[in-house]
Short mmCIF file of C-alpha atoms in Angstrom, two decimals:
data_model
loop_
_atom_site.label_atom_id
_atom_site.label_comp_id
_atom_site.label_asym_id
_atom_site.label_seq_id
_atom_site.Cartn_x
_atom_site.Cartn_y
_atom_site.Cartn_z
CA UNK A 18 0.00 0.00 0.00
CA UNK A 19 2.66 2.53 0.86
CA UNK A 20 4.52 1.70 -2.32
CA UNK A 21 1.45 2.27 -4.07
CA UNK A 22 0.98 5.77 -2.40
CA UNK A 23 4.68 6.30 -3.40
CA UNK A 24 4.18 5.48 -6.88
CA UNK A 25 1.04 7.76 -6.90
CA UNK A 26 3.03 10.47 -5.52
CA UNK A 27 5.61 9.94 -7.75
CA UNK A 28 3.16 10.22 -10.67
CA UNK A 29 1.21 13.27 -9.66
CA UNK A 30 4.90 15.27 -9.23
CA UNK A 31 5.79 14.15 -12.77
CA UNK A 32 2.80 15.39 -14.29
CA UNK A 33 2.77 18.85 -12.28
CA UNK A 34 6.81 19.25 -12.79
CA UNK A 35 7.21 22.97 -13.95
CA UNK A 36 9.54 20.93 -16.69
CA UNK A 37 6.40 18.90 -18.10
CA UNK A 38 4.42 21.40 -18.34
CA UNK A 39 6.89 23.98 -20.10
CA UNK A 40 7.79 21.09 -22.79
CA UNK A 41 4.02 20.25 -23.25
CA UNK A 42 3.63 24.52 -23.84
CA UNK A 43 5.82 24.58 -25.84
CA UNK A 44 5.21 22.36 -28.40
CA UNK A 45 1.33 23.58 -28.42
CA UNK A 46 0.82 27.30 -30.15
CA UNK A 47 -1.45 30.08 -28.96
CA UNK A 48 -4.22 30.90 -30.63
CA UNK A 49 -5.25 34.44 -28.97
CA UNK A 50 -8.59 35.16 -28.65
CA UNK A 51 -9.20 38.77 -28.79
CA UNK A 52 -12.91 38.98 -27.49
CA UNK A 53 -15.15 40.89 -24.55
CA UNK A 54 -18.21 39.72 -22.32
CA UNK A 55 -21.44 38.57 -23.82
CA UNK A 56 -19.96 38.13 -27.49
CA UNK A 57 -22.06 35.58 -28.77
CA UNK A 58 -19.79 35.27 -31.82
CA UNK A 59 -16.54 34.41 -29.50
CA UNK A 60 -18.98 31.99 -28.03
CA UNK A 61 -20.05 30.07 -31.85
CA UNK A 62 -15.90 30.36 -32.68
CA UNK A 63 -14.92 28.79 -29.54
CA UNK A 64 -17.48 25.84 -30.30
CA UNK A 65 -15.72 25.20 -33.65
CA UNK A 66 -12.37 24.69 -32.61
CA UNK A 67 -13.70 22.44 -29.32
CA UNK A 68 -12.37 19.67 -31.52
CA UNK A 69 -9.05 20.97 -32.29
CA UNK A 70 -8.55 22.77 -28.01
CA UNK A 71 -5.62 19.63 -27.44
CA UNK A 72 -3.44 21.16 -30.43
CA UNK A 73 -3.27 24.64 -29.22
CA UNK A 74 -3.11 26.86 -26.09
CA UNK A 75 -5.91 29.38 -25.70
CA UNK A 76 -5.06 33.17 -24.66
CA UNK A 77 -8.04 34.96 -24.08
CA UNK A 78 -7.51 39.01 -24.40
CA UNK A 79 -10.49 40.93 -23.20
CA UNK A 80 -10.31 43.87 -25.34
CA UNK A 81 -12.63 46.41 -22.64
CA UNK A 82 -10.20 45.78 -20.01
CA UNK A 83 -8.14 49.15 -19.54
CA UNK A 84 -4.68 47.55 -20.08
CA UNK A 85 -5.73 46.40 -23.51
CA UNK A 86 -7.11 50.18 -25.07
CA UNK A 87 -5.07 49.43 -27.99
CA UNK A 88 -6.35 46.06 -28.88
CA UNK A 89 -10.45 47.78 -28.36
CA UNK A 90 -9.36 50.49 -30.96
CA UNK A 91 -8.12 48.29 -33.16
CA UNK A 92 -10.37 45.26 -33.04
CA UNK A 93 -13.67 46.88 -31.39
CA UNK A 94 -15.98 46.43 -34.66
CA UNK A 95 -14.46 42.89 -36.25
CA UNK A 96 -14.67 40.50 -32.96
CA UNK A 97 -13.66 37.85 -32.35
CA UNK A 98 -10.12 38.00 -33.53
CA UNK A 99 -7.68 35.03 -33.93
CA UNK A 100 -3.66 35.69 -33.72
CA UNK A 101 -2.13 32.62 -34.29
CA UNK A 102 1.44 32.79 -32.19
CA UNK A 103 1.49 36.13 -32.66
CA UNK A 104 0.51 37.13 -36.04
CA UNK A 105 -3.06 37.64 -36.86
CA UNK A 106 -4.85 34.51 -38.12
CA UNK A 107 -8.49 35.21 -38.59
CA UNK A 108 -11.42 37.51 -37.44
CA UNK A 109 -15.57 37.49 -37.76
CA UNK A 110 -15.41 33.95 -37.57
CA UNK A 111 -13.36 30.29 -37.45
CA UNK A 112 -11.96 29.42 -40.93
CA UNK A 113 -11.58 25.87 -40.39
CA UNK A 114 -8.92 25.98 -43.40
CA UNK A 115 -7.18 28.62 -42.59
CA UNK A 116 -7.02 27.21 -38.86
CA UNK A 117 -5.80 23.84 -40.23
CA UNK A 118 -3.82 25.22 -42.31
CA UNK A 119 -1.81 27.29 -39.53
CA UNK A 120 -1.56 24.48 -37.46
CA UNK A 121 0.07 22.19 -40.40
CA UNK A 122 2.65 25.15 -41.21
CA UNK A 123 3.25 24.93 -37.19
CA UNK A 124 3.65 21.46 -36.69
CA UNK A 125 5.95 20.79 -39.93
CA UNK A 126 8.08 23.59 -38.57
CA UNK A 127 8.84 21.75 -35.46
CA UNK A 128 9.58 18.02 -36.23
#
């Protein structure tokens, strides 16, 4: 029993180890939501890529919040917007092919 408990222990450290979890970020991309409350369309986008949430890290950037003026004077009228590691991916809505096609680019530039 206590080995078990050891072994359990042993398991749970692994899996929270601030090395796991950087590896496992890394090799996922963000996909940065640019968004604010009640957006129904952020809501419909989000439900689209459900499928694809174990290939990517979500960011979400809530563009009303006073540190983020910039992003609400730039993306205010064309929410939800996508940036895909940075760079700006998509906005209005989830194009599946552009979306798979980032993620392709991504993973073929990392194997």
């Amino acid at each position: 029993m206590v080995l078990l408990q050891n072994s359990i222990k042993s398991w749970n450290l692994l899996l929270s180890s601030p090395i796991r979890k950087m590896t496992t970020e890394q090799l996922l991309p963000i996909l940065t939501l640019y968004t604010k409350e009640n957006c129904s369309l952020c809501d419909e986008a989000l439900e689209v890529l459900r499928p694809y949430k174990h290939r990517f890290q979500l960011e979400e950037v809530d563009i009303k919040k006073k540190e983020n003026k910039d992003w609400f004077n730039k993306y205010r009228y064309d929410i939800p917007v996508f940036h895909f590691n940075g760079k700006f991916l998509m906005k209005h809505r989830v194009d599946l092919q552009v979306f798979e096609k980032a993620l392709k680019k991504y993973k073929d530039s990392n194997t």
